[in-house]
CSV table of C-alpha atoms and ligand atoms in Angstrom, one decimal:
chain,number,residue,atom,x,y,z
W,298,MET,CA,20.5,-13.2,60.1
W,299,VAL,CA,22.9,-11.4,57.7
W,300,ASP,CA,24.2,-13.2,54.6
W,301,ASN,CA,27.8,-13.8,55.8
W,302,GLU,CA,26.4,-15.1,59.1
W,303,LYS,CA,24.5,-17.7,57.1
W,304,SER,CA,27.7,-18.7,55.3
W,305,ASP,CA,29.7,-18.7,58.6
W,306,VAL,CA,30.5,-22.4,58.8
W,307,LEU,CA,31.2,-22.2,62.6
W,308,HIS,CA,27.9,-20.6,63.4
W,309,ALA,CA,26.0,-23.1,61.2
W,310,THR,CA,27.8,-26.0,62.9
W,311,GLN,CA,27.0,-24.7,66.3
W,312,LEU,CA,23.3,-24.5,65.5
W,313,VAL,CA,23.2,-28.2,64.4
W,314,ILE,CA,25.4,-29.4,67.3
W,315,GLU,CA,22.9,-27.7,69.7
W,316,GLN,CA,19.9,-29.3,68.0
W,317,ALA,CA,21.6,-32.7,67.9
W,318,LEU,CA,22.5,-32.6,71.6
W,319,GLU,CA,19.0,-31.4,72.6
W,320,ARG,CA,17.5,-34.3,70.6
W,321,LEU,CA,19.8,-36.7,72.4
W,322,GLY,CA,18.6,-35.3,75.7
W,323,TYR,CA,21.7,-33.3,76.8
W,324,GLY,CA,21.4,-29.9,78.5
W,325,LYS,CA,23.0,-26.5,78.2
W,326,ASP,CA,26.2,-27.5,79.9
W,327,MET,CA,27.1,-30.1,77.3
W,328,ILE,CA,26.1,-27.8,74.5
W,329,GLU,CA,28.3,-25.0,76.0
W,330,LEU,CA,31.3,-27.4,76.1
W,331,LEU,CA,30.9,-29.0,72.7
W,332,LYS,CA,30.0,-26.0,70.6
W,333,GLU,CA,33.6,-24.7,70.7
W,334,PRO,CA,37.0,-26.4,70.6
W,335,LEU,CA,38.8,-27.1,73.9
W,336,ARG,CA,41.9,-25.6,72.5
W,337,MET,CA,42.8,-23.3,69.6
W,338,LEU,CA,46.5,-22.3,69.0
W,339,THR,CA,47.3,-19.5,66.6
W,340,VAL,CA,50.9,-19.3,65.4
W,341,ARG,CA,53.1,-17.0,63.4
W,342,ILE,CA,55.5,-18.8,61.1
W,343,PRO,CA,58.5,-16.9,59.7
W,344,VAL,CA,59.7,-18.4,56.4
W,345,ARG,CA,62.8,-17.5,54.5
W,346,MET,CA,61.7,-17.0,50.9
W,347,ASP,CA,63.8,-17.9,47.8
W,348,ASP,CA,64.6,-14.2,47.1
W,349,GLY,CA,66.1,-13.8,50.6
W,350,SER,CA,63.1,-12.0,52.2
W,351,THR,CA,61.2,-13.3,55.2
W,352,MET,CA,57.4,-13.8,55.0
W,353,VAL,CA,55.5,-14.4,58.2
W,354,PHE,CA,52.5,-16.8,57.8
W,355,THR,CA,49.6,-17.3,60.2
W,356,GLY,CA,48.6,-20.8,61.1
W,357,PHE,CA,46.1,-22.5,63.4
W,358,ARG,CA,45.6,-25.8,65.1
W,359,SER,CA,42.2,-26.4,66.7
W,360,GLN,CA,41.5,-29.4,69.0
W,361,HIS,CA,37.7,-29.8,69.4
W,362,ASN,CA,37.5,-32.4,72.1
W,363,ASP,CA,39.9,-35.1,73.4
W,364,ALA,CA,37.5,-37.0,75.8
W,365,VAL,CA,37.4,-40.0,73.4
W,366,GLY,CA,41.1,-40.0,72.6
W,367,PRO,CA,43.8,-38.0,70.8
W,368,THR,CA,42.4,-35.4,68.4
W,369,LYS,CA,42.8,-36.1,64.6
W,370,GLY,CA,42.4,-34.1,61.4
W,371,GLY,CA,44.1,-32.6,58.4
W,372,VAL,CA,46.1,-29.4,57.8
W,373,ARG,CA,44.9,-27.1,55.1
W,374,PHE,CA,47.1,-24.7,53.2
W,375,HIS,CA,44.9,-22.1,51.5
W,376,PRO,CA,44.7,-18.3,51.2
W,377,ALA,CA,41.1,-18.2,52.5
W,378,VAL,CA,41.8,-20.2,55.8
W,379,THR,CA,40.3,-18.4,58.9
W,380,GLU,CA,40.3,-19.2,62.6
W,381,ARG,CA,36.5,-19.8,62.5
W,382,GLU,CA,36.8,-22.2,59.6
W,383,VAL,CA,39.5,-24.2,61.3
W,384,LYS,CA,37.4,-24.4,64.4
W,385,ALA,CA,34.4,-25.7,62.4
W,386,LEU,CA,36.6,-28.2,60.6
W,387,SER,CA,37.8,-29.6,63.9
W,388,ILE,CA,34.2,-30.0,65.2
W,389,TRP,CA,33.4,-31.8,61.9
W,390,MET,CA,36.3,-34.1,62.6
W,391,SER,CA,34.9,-35.0,66.0
W,392,LEU,CA,31.6,-35.9,64.2
W,393,LYS,CA,33.4,-38.0,61.5
W,394,CYS,CA,35.3,-39.9,64.2
W,395,GLY,CA,32.1,-40.4,66.2
W,396,ILE,CA,30.2,-41.7,63.2
W,397,ALA,CA,33.0,-44.1,62.1
W,398,ASP,CA,33.5,-45.1,65.8
W,399,LEU,CA,37.2,-44.2,65.8
W,400,PRO,CA,39.1,-43.8,69.1
W,401,TYR,CA,39.7,-40.1,68.4
W,402,GLY,CA,38.3,-36.6,68.9
W,403,GLY,CA,38.4,-34.0,66.2
W,404,GLY,CA,41.3,-31.7,65.4
W,405,LYS,CA,42.2,-29.5,62.3
W,406,GLY,CA,44.9,-27.2,61.2
W,407,GLY,CA,45.3,-24.5,58.6
W,408,VAL,CA,47.9,-22.0,57.3
W,409,ILE,CA,46.9,-18.9,55.4
W,410,CYS,CA,49.1,-19.2,52.3
W,411,ASP,CA,48.9,-20.1,48.6
W,412,PRO,CA,51.1,-23.1,47.8
W,413,ARG,CA,50.4,-22.5,44.0
W,414,ASN,CA,52.7,-19.4,44.3
W,415,MET,CA,55.4,-21.0,46.4
W,416,SER,CA,58.5,-22.9,45.4
W,417,PHE,CA,59.2,-26.4,46.6
W,418,GLY,CA,61.8,-25.1,49.1
W,419,GLU,CA,59.5,-22.4,50.4
W,420,LEU,CA,56.7,-25.0,51.0
W,421,GLU,CA,59.2,-27.3,52.8
W,422,ARG,CA,60.3,-24.5,55.1
W,423,LEU,CA,56.7,-23.5,55.8
W,424,SER,CA,55.7,-27.1,56.5
W,425,ARG,CA,58.6,-27.5,58.9
W,426,GLY,CA,57.9,-24.1,60.5
W,427,TYR,CA,54.3,-25.1,61.1
W,428,VAL,CA,55.3,-28.2,62.9
W,429,ARG,CA,57.8,-26.4,65.1
W,430,ALA,CA,55.2,-23.8,66.0
W,431,VAL,CA,52.5,-26.4,67.0
W,432,SER,CA,54.8,-29.1,68.3
W,433,GLN,CA,53.9,-28.6,72.0
W,434,ILE,CA,50.3,-29.6,71.4
W,435,VAL,CA,50.6,-32.3,68.7
W,436,GLY,CA,52.0,-35.9,68.8
W,437,PRO,CA,51.0,-39.5,68.2
W,438,THR,CA,49.0,-39.7,71.5
W,439,LYS,CA,47.8,-36.1,71.6
W,440,ASP,CA,46.8,-34.8,68.1
W,441,ILE,CA,47.6,-36.4,64.8
W,442,PRO,CA,47.6,-34.3,61.6
W,443,ALA,CA,47.0,-35.5,58.0
W,444,PRO,CA,46.5,-34.0,54.5
W,445,ASP,CA,43.6,-31.7,53.5
W,446,VAL,CA,43.2,-29.0,50.8
W,447,MET,CA,46.5,-28.3,49.0
W,448,THR,CA,48.6,-30.5,51.4
W,449,ASN,CA,49.8,-33.9,50.3
W,450,SER,CA,52.1,-36.9,51.2
W,451,GLN,CA,55.3,-34.9,50.5
W,452,ILE,CA,54.2,-32.2,53.0
W,453,MET,CA,53.3,-34.9,55.5
W,454,ALA,CA,56.9,-36.4,55.0
W,455,TRP,CA,58.5,-33.0,55.8
W,456,MET,CA,56.3,-32.5,58.8
W,457,MET,CA,57.1,-36.0,60.2
W,458,ASP,CA,60.8,-35.4,59.6
W,459,GLU,CA,60.6,-32.1,61.5
W,460,TYR,CA,58.7,-33.7,64.4
W,461,SER,CA,61.2,-36.6,64.6
W,462,ARG,CA,64.0,-34.0,64.9
W,463,ILE,CA,62.2,-32.1,67.7
W,464,ARG,CA,61.3,-35.3,69.6
W,465,GLU,CA,64.6,-37.1,68.8
W,466,PHE,CA,63.0,-40.3,67.9
W,467,ASP,CA,61.3,-41.7,64.9
W,468,SER,CA,57.6,-40.9,65.2
W,469,PRO,CA,55.7,-42.3,62.2
W,470,GLY,CA,52.4,-42.3,64.1
W,471,PHE,CA,52.7,-38.5,64.6
W,472,ILE,CA,51.1,-37.9,61.2
W,473,THR,CA,49.1,-39.8,58.6
W,474,GLY,CA,48.9,-39.6,54.8
W,475,LYS,CA,52.6,-40.2,54.6
W,476,PRO,CA,54.4,-41.7,51.6
W,477,ILE,CA,54.3,-45.5,51.9
W,478,VAL,CA,58.0,-45.8,52.3
W,479,LEU,CA,57.8,-43.6,55.5
W,480,GLY,CA,55.0,-45.7,57.0
W,481,GLY,CA,52.1,-44.5,55.0
W,482,SER,CA,49.1,-46.8,54.6
W,483,LYS,CA,48.3,-48.4,51.3
W,484,GLY,CA,44.9,-47.0,50.2
W,485,ARG,CA,45.2,-43.6,52.1
W,486,GLU,CA,45.7,-41.6,49.0
W,487,THR,CA,42.5,-42.9,47.5
W,488,ALA,CA,40.5,-43.4,50.8
W,489,THR,CA,38.3,-40.3,50.7
W,490,ALA,CA,37.2,-41.0,47.2
W,491,ARG,CA,36.7,-44.7,47.9
W,492,GLY,CA,34.5,-43.8,50.9
W,493,VAL,CA,32.4,-41.5,48.7
W,494,VAL,CA,32.0,-44.3,46.1
W,495,ILE,CA,30.6,-46.5,48.8
W,496,MET,CA,28.1,-43.8,49.8
W,497,ILE,CA,27.1,-43.3,46.2
W,498,GLN,CA,26.5,-47.0,45.9
W,499,GLU,CA,24.4,-47.0,49.0
W,500,ALA,CA,22.4,-44.0,48.0
W,501,LEU,CA,21.7,-45.3,44.5
W,502,ARG,CA,20.6,-48.6,46.0
W,503,LEU,CA,18.1,-46.8,48.2
W,504,ARG,CA,16.8,-45.0,45.2
W,505,ASN,CA,16.7,-48.3,43.2
W,506,PHE,CA,18.8,-46.7,40.5
W,507,PRO,CA,21.4,-48.9,38.6
W,508,ILE,CA,24.9,-47.6,39.1
W,509,LYS,CA,25.9,-48.2,35.5
W,510,ASP,CA,23.2,-45.8,34.3
W,511,ALA,CA,24.1,-43.0,36.7
W,512,ARG,CA,25.2,-39.6,35.5
W,513,ILE,CA,27.8,-38.2,37.9
W,514,VAL,CA,28.8,-34.5,38.3
W,515,ILE,CA,31.9,-33.7,40.4
W,516,GLN,CA,33.0,-30.2,41.6
W,517,GLY,CA,36.7,-30.2,42.3
W,518,PHE,CA,39.4,-32.4,40.7
W,519,GLY,CA,41.9,-32.7,43.5
W,520,ASN,CA,42.6,-35.6,45.8
W,521,ALA,CA,39.0,-36.3,46.5
W,522,GLY,CA,37.4,-35.3,43.2
W,523,SER,CA,39.9,-36.8,40.7
W,524,TYR,CA,40.1,-40.3,42.3
W,525,LEU,CA,36.3,-40.3,42.6
W,526,ALA,CA,36.0,-39.5,38.9
W,527,LYS,CA,38.4,-42.4,38.2
W,528,PHE,CA,36.5,-44.9,40.3
W,529,MET,CA,33.1,-43.9,39.0
W,530,HIS,CA,34.4,-44.0,35.4
W,531,GLU,CA,35.9,-47.5,36.1
W,532,ALA,CA,32.5,-48.6,37.5
W,533,GLY,CA,30.9,-47.8,34.2
W,534,CYS,CA,29.1,-44.6,35.1
W,535,ARG,CA,29.0,-41.5,32.9
W,536,VAL,CA,31.0,-38.7,34.6
W,537,ILE,CA,29.4,-36.0,32.6
W,538,ALA,CA,31.1,-33.0,34.3
W,539,ILE,CA,34.1,-32.1,36.4
W,540,SER,CA,35.5,-28.8,37.5
W,541,ASP,CA,38.3,-27.0,39.3
W,542,VAL,CA,38.8,-23.5,40.6
W,543,HIS,CA,39.2,-22.2,37.0
W,544,GLY,CA,36.0,-23.6,35.5
W,545,ALA,CA,34.1,-26.8,34.4
W,546,LEU,CA,34.1,-29.3,31.6
W,547,TYR,CA,30.9,-31.0,30.4
W,548,ASN,CA,30.0,-33.7,28.0
W,549,LYS,CA,26.5,-35.3,28.1
W,550,ASP,CA,27.9,-38.6,26.9
W,551,GLY,CA,30.6,-38.7,29.6
W,552,LEU,CA,34.1,-37.1,29.8
W,553,ASP,CA,37.3,-38.9,28.9
W,554,ILE,CA,38.3,-39.2,32.5
W,555,PRO,CA,41.7,-41.2,32.0
W,556,TYR,CA,42.8,-38.4,29.7
W,557,LEU,CA,41.8,-35.6,32.2
W,558,LEU,CA,43.6,-37.5,35.0
W,559,ASP,CA,46.7,-37.7,32.9
W,560,ARG,CA,46.6,-33.9,32.3
W,561,ARG,CA,45.8,-32.6,35.8
W,562,ASP,CA,48.5,-30.9,37.9
W,563,SER,CA,49.3,-31.7,41.6
W,564,PHE,CA,46.8,-29.0,42.7
W,565,GLY,CA,43.9,-30.6,40.9
W,566,ASN,CA,43.9,-28.1,38.0
W,567,VAL,CA,43.0,-29.3,34.5
W,568,THR,CA,40.2,-27.1,33.0
W,569,ASN,CA,42.7,-24.3,32.3
W,570,LEU,CA,44.1,-26.5,29.5
W,571,PHE,CA,40.8,-26.4,27.7
W,572,SER,CA,38.3,-23.8,26.8
W,573,SER,CA,35.9,-24.4,29.7
W,574,SER,CA,32.5,-25.6,28.6
W,575,MET,CA,30.7,-24.1,31.6
W,576,THR,CA,31.1,-22.3,34.9
W,577,ASN,CA,31.1,-23.9,38.3
W,578,LYS,CA,27.7,-22.4,39.0
W,579,GLU,CA,26.3,-24.1,35.9
W,580,LEU,CA,27.9,-27.4,36.8
W,581,LEU,CA,26.1,-27.5,40.1
W,582,GLU,CA,22.8,-27.1,38.3
W,583,LEU,CA,23.2,-29.9,35.8
W,584,GLU,CA,20.6,-32.6,35.4
W,585,CYS,CA,22.2,-35.8,36.8
W,586,GLU,CA,21.6,-38.6,39.3
W,587,VAL,CA,24.5,-37.8,41.6
W,588,LEU,CA,26.1,-34.4,42.3
W,589,VAL,CA,29.4,-34.5,44.4
W,590,PRO,CA,30.7,-31.2,45.7
W,591,ALA,CA,34.4,-32.1,46.3
W,592,ALA,CA,36.0,-28.6,46.5
W,593,ILE,CA,35.3,-26.0,49.2
W,594,GLU,CA,32.6,-24.7,51.5
W,595,ASN,CA,29.3,-22.9,50.8
W,596,GLN,CA,28.8,-24.0,47.2
W,597,ILE,CA,25.1,-24.9,47.5
W,598,THR,CA,23.2,-22.1,49.2
W,599,GLU,CA,19.7,-20.7,49.4
W,600,HIS,CA,20.6,-18.9,46.1
W,601,ASN,CA,21.0,-22.0,44.0
W,602,ALA,CA,19.4,-24.9,46.0
W,603,HIS,CA,16.1,-24.4,44.1
W,604,ALA,CA,18.0,-24.9,40.8
W,605,ILE,CA,19.8,-28.2,41.7
W,606,LYS,CA,18.5,-31.0,39.5
W,607,ALA,CA,20.5,-33.9,41.0
W,608,SER,CA,18.4,-36.5,42.8
W,609,ILE,CA,21.3,-37.4,45.2
W,610,ILE,CA,24.0,-35.1,46.6
W,611,VAL,CA,27.0,-36.8,48.3
W,612,GLU,CA,29.3,-34.2,50.1
W,613,ALA,CA,32.9,-35.2,49.6
W,614,ALA,CA,33.9,-31.6,50.5
W,615,ASN,CA,33.6,-30.3,54.1
W,616,GLY,CA,30.8,-27.9,54.4
W,617,PRO,CA,29.7,-27.4,50.8
W,618,THR,CA,26.0,-26.9,51.6
W,619,THR,CA,24.5,-24.3,53.9
W,620,LEU,CA,21.8,-25.1,56.4
W,621,GLU,CA,19.1,-23.2,54.5
W,622,ALA,CA,20.1,-25.1,51.4
W,623,THR,CA,20.0,-28.4,53.3
W,624,ARG,CA,16.4,-27.6,54.3
W,625,MET,CA,15.4,-26.6,50.7
W,626,LEU,CA,17.0,-29.8,49.2
W,627,THR,CA,15.5,-32.0,51.9
W,628,ASP,CA,12.0,-30.5,51.2
W,629,ARG,CA,12.5,-31.2,47.5
W,630,GLY,CA,13.1,-34.9,48.3
W,631,ILE,CA,16.8,-34.8,47.3
W,632,LEU,CA,18.8,-37.4,49.2
W,633,LEU,CA,21.8,-35.6,50.8
W,634,ILE,CA,24.6,-37.6,52.2
W,635,PRO,CA,26.3,-35.1,54.5
W,636,ASP,CA,30.0,-34.4,54.7
W,637,VAL,CA,30.7,-35.8,58.2
W,638,LEU,CA,29.5,-39.2,56.9
W,639,ALA,CA,30.4,-39.1,53.2
W,640,SER,CA,34.0,-37.9,53.5
W,641,ALA,CA,34.9,-40.0,56.5
W,642,GLY,CA,36.9,-42.4,54.3
W,643,GLY,CA,40.1,-40.3,54.7
W,644,VAL,CA,40.2,-40.3,58.5
W,645,ILE,CA,39.2,-44.0,58.6
W,646,VAL,CA,42.2,-45.0,56.6
W,647,SER,CA,44.3,-42.5,58.5
W,648,TYR,CA,43.3,-44.4,61.6
W,649,PHE,CA,44.3,-47.7,59.9
W,650,GLU,CA,47.7,-46.0,59.1
W,651,TRP,CA,48.2,-45.0,62.8
W,652,VAL,CA,47.2,-48.5,63.9
W,653,GLN,CA,49.7,-50.0,61.5
W,654,ASN,CA,52.4,-47.6,62.7
W,655,ASN,CA,51.8,-48.5,66.3
W,656,GLY,CA,51.9,-52.2,65.6
W,657,GLY,CA,54.7,-52.1,63.0
W,658,TYR,CA,52.8,-54.5,60.8
W,659,TYR,CA,51.4,-53.4,57.4
W,660,TRP,CA,48.3,-54.4,55.6
W,661,THR,CA,47.6,-55.0,51.9
W,662,GLU,CA,45.5,-52.5,49.9
W,663,GLN,CA,42.7,-55.1,49.7
W,664,GLU,CA,42.6,-55.4,53.5
W,665,VAL,CA,42.5,-51.6,53.9
W,666,ASP,CA,39.7,-51.3,51.3
W,667,ASP,CA,37.6,-54.1,52.8
W,668,LYS,CA,37.8,-52.7,56.3
W,669,LEU,CA,37.0,-49.2,55.0
W,670,GLN,CA,33.9,-50.6,53.2
W,671,LEU,CA,32.7,-52.2,56.4
W,672,MET,CA,33.1,-49.0,58.5
W,673,MET,CA,31.5,-46.7,55.8
W,674,ILE,CA,28.5,-48.9,55.4
W,675,ARG,CA,28.0,-49.2,59.2
W,676,GLY,CA,28.2,-45.4,59.4
W,677,PHE,CA,25.7,-45.0,56.6
W,678,GLN,CA,23.2,-47.5,58.1
W,679,ASN,CA,23.5,-45.9,61.5
W,680,VAL,CA,22.9,-42.3,60.2
W,681,TYR,CA,20.1,-43.5,57.9
W,682,GLU,CA,18.4,-45.3,60.7
W,683,ILE,CA,18.4,-42.1,62.9
W,684,HIS,CA,17.1,-40.1,59.9
W,685,ARG,CA,14.3,-42.6,59.4
W,686,THR,CA,13.2,-43.3,63.0
W,687,ARG,CA,13.8,-39.8,64.5
W,688,LYS,CA,12.4,-38.1,61.4
W,689,VAL,CA,15.2,-35.6,61.1
W,690,ASP,CA,17.1,-34.6,58.0
W,691,MET,CA,20.3,-36.5,57.1
W,692,ARG,CA,22.6,-33.7,58.4
W,693,LEU,CA,21.0,-33.6,61.8
W,694,ALA,CA,21.0,-37.4,61.8
W,695,ALA,CA,24.7,-37.5,61.1
W,696,TYR,CA,25.4,-34.9,63.8
W,697,MET,CA,23.4,-37.0,66.3
W,698,ALA,CA,25.3,-40.1,65.4
W,699,GLY,CA,28.6,-38.3,65.5
W,700,VAL,CA,28.2,-36.2,68.7
W,701,ARG,CA,26.8,-39.0,70.8
W,702,LYS,CA,30.1,-40.7,71.4
W,703,VAL,CA,31.9,-37.5,72.3
W,704,ALA,CA,29.1,-36.5,74.7
W,705,GLU,CA,29.1,-40.0,76.4
W,706,ALA,CA,32.9,-39.8,76.8
W,707,VAL,CA,32.6,-36.4,78.3
W,708,ARG,CA,29.9,-37.7,80.8
W,709,PHE,CA,32.0,-40.7,81.8
W,710,ARG,CA,35.0,-38.5,82.5
W,711,GLY,CA,32.8,-36.3,84.6
W,712,TRP,CA,33.6,-33.1,82.7
W,713,VAL,CA,29.9,-32.1,82.5
I,169,NAI,N1,42.1,-35.0,51.1
I,169,NAI,C1,41.4,-35.7,52.0
I,169,NAI,O1,41.8,-36.7,52.5
I,169,NAI,C2,40.0,-35.2,52.5
I,169,NAI,C3,39.5,-34.0,51.9
I,169,NAI,N2,38.2,-33.6,52.3
I,169,NAI,C4,37.6,-32.4,51.7
I,169,NAI,O2,37.5,-32.6,50.3
I,169,NAI,C5,37.5,-31.2,49.7
I,169,NAI,C6,38.6,-31.3,48.7
I,169,NAI,O3,39.9,-31.7,49.3
I,169,NAI,P1,41.1,-32.2,48.4
I,169,NAI,O4,40.6,-32.9,47.2
I,169,NAI,O5,42.0,-32.9,49.4
I,169,NAI,O6,41.8,-30.9,48.0
I,169,NAI,P2,42.7,-30.6,46.8
I,169,NAI,O7,43.5,-29.3,47.2
I,169,NAI,O8,43.5,-31.8,46.4
I,169,NAI,O9,41.7,-30.2,45.6
I,169,NAI,C7,40.8,-29.2,45.6
I,169,NAI,C8,40.1,-29.1,44.3
I,169,NAI,O10,39.0,-28.1,44.4
I,169,NAI,C9,39.2,-27.2,43.4
I,169,NAI,N3,38.6,-25.9,43.8
I,169,NAI,C10,39.2,-25.0,44.7
I,169,NAI,N4,38.4,-24.0,44.8
I,169,NAI,C11,37.3,-24.1,44.0
I,169,NAI,C12,36.2,-23.4,43.7
I,169,NAI,N5,35.9,-22.2,44.2
I,169,NAI,N6,35.3,-23.9,42.8
I,169,NAI,C13,35.5,-25.1,42.2
I,169,NAI,N7,36.6,-25.9,42.5
I,169,NAI,C14,37.5,-25.4,43.3
I,169,NAI,C15,40.7,-27.1,43.1
I,169,NAI,O11,40.9,-26.5,41.8
I,169,NAI,C16,41.0,-28.6,43.2
I,169,NAI,O12,40.6,-29.2,41.9
I,169,NAI,C17,37.9,-30.3,50.9
I,169,NAI,O13,36.6,-29.8,51.4
I,169,NAI,C18,38.5,-31.2,51.9
I,169,NAI,O14,38.4,-30.7,53.2
I,169,NAI,C19,37.5,-34.3,53.2
I,169,NAI,C20,38.0,-35.5,53.8
I,169,NAI,C21,39.3,-35.9,53.5
I,170,AKG,O1,42.9,-38.2,57.6
I,170,AKG,C1,42.7,-37.5,58.5
I,170,AKG,O2,43.1,-37.7,59.7
I,170,AKG,C2,41.8,-36.3,58.4
I,170,AKG,C3,41.2,-36.0,57.1
I,170,AKG,C4,40.5,-34.7,57.2
I,170,AKG,O3,41.1,-33.7,57.5
I,170,AKG,C5,39.0,-34.6,56.9
I,170,AKG,O4,38.4,-35.6,56.9
I,170,AKG,O5,38.5,-33.5,56.7
């Protein structure tokens, strides 16, 4: 296998989907159906830029499988988005929804762009253009978008507004992660990080390690990473290192997280304000109890897995660890809580938002957090039990837990 094939997230996902379905007793027909999305729409989005020129952006919406229910998943704005990545991300959404037992299949979207170099007006026109381009295949009962890398509640608001214009009625349940005044759910902004905190607590409990003594290292200081740093700091842990795309900050006694949160920008950049104390590569190799990759894919690979010193890795990011690295870490006894379980908090509270939009009745933040806690712990116990009884690594266990519901729904519908 060549190196870029190893880091091809779709290829890696397909390998584990195949293993999971085989272990569950399904045959080639089911594997053939579930290893690719049912639908993949590629769109071209012309956007009038502030200087009067027009730029044409490429976007995607992938719908992995809708046997269980409407598809669900975020939209990513990033220069490195690819069709294969979006396909893999949509498969991972099916697995997350399966593990959390949500009535959804997986979907995901992406646009190749760099919001850091775009004005507010250009971003609004791109967000609206994306919705116009995919409007035929999305909707509150078809496919429900949400935020992901470099998209946020403002972008969700523009997208909802555009969709409401196209469909000529107010459609709050078309998208989640909205501002609260537009029907957003309390607790959605912090949900991914809250879910990760619950996974860290469960993992430390398994390892009999007191949470207050834990040293935490977090790669990425955006929505997932920064709230996680805040919550772990508030829980009394030492967050000894954080990073963003520019570099990493380290202090063995614990960083001043409230100060860093105050200085970060809306894209999760903060280290550029300081002389970075280390690189992202060095951060991953720090001695600590819990390492949380919360940025992008393929950060822990066969090239650095041997150097990881954390005893627990909790994947807040989608796809941060390659399959070979998963094997190496598992062999070394490192407890890995895989992305499709660890980062499910976001979609769980998105589901709560959709339920609240459909019912027109809104919950308190405490209600949201309590329900999230129950679902995350149930997911963890289910995956851990499969890992223990079937003697498979945590990633394969999570895939088995996640794909089972989709496969059963496909069977009942008679598709395979
Ligand atoms: N926002 C959400 O609700 C959810 C996010 N996730 C996943 O969590 C990860 C992070 O997402 P968000 O926090 O929403 O994104 P974000 O756009 O808010 O923040 C991303 C952070 O990662 C940093 N980063 C980017 N490239 C990097 C690199 N090469 N090295 C180190 N840091 C880098 C950025 O500087 C920023 O601090 C992604 O994998 C995303 O798919 C998963 C579930 C839900
Ligand atoms: O909130 C959602 O619906 C999806 C979140 C997401 O894109 C993810 O978990 O990767």
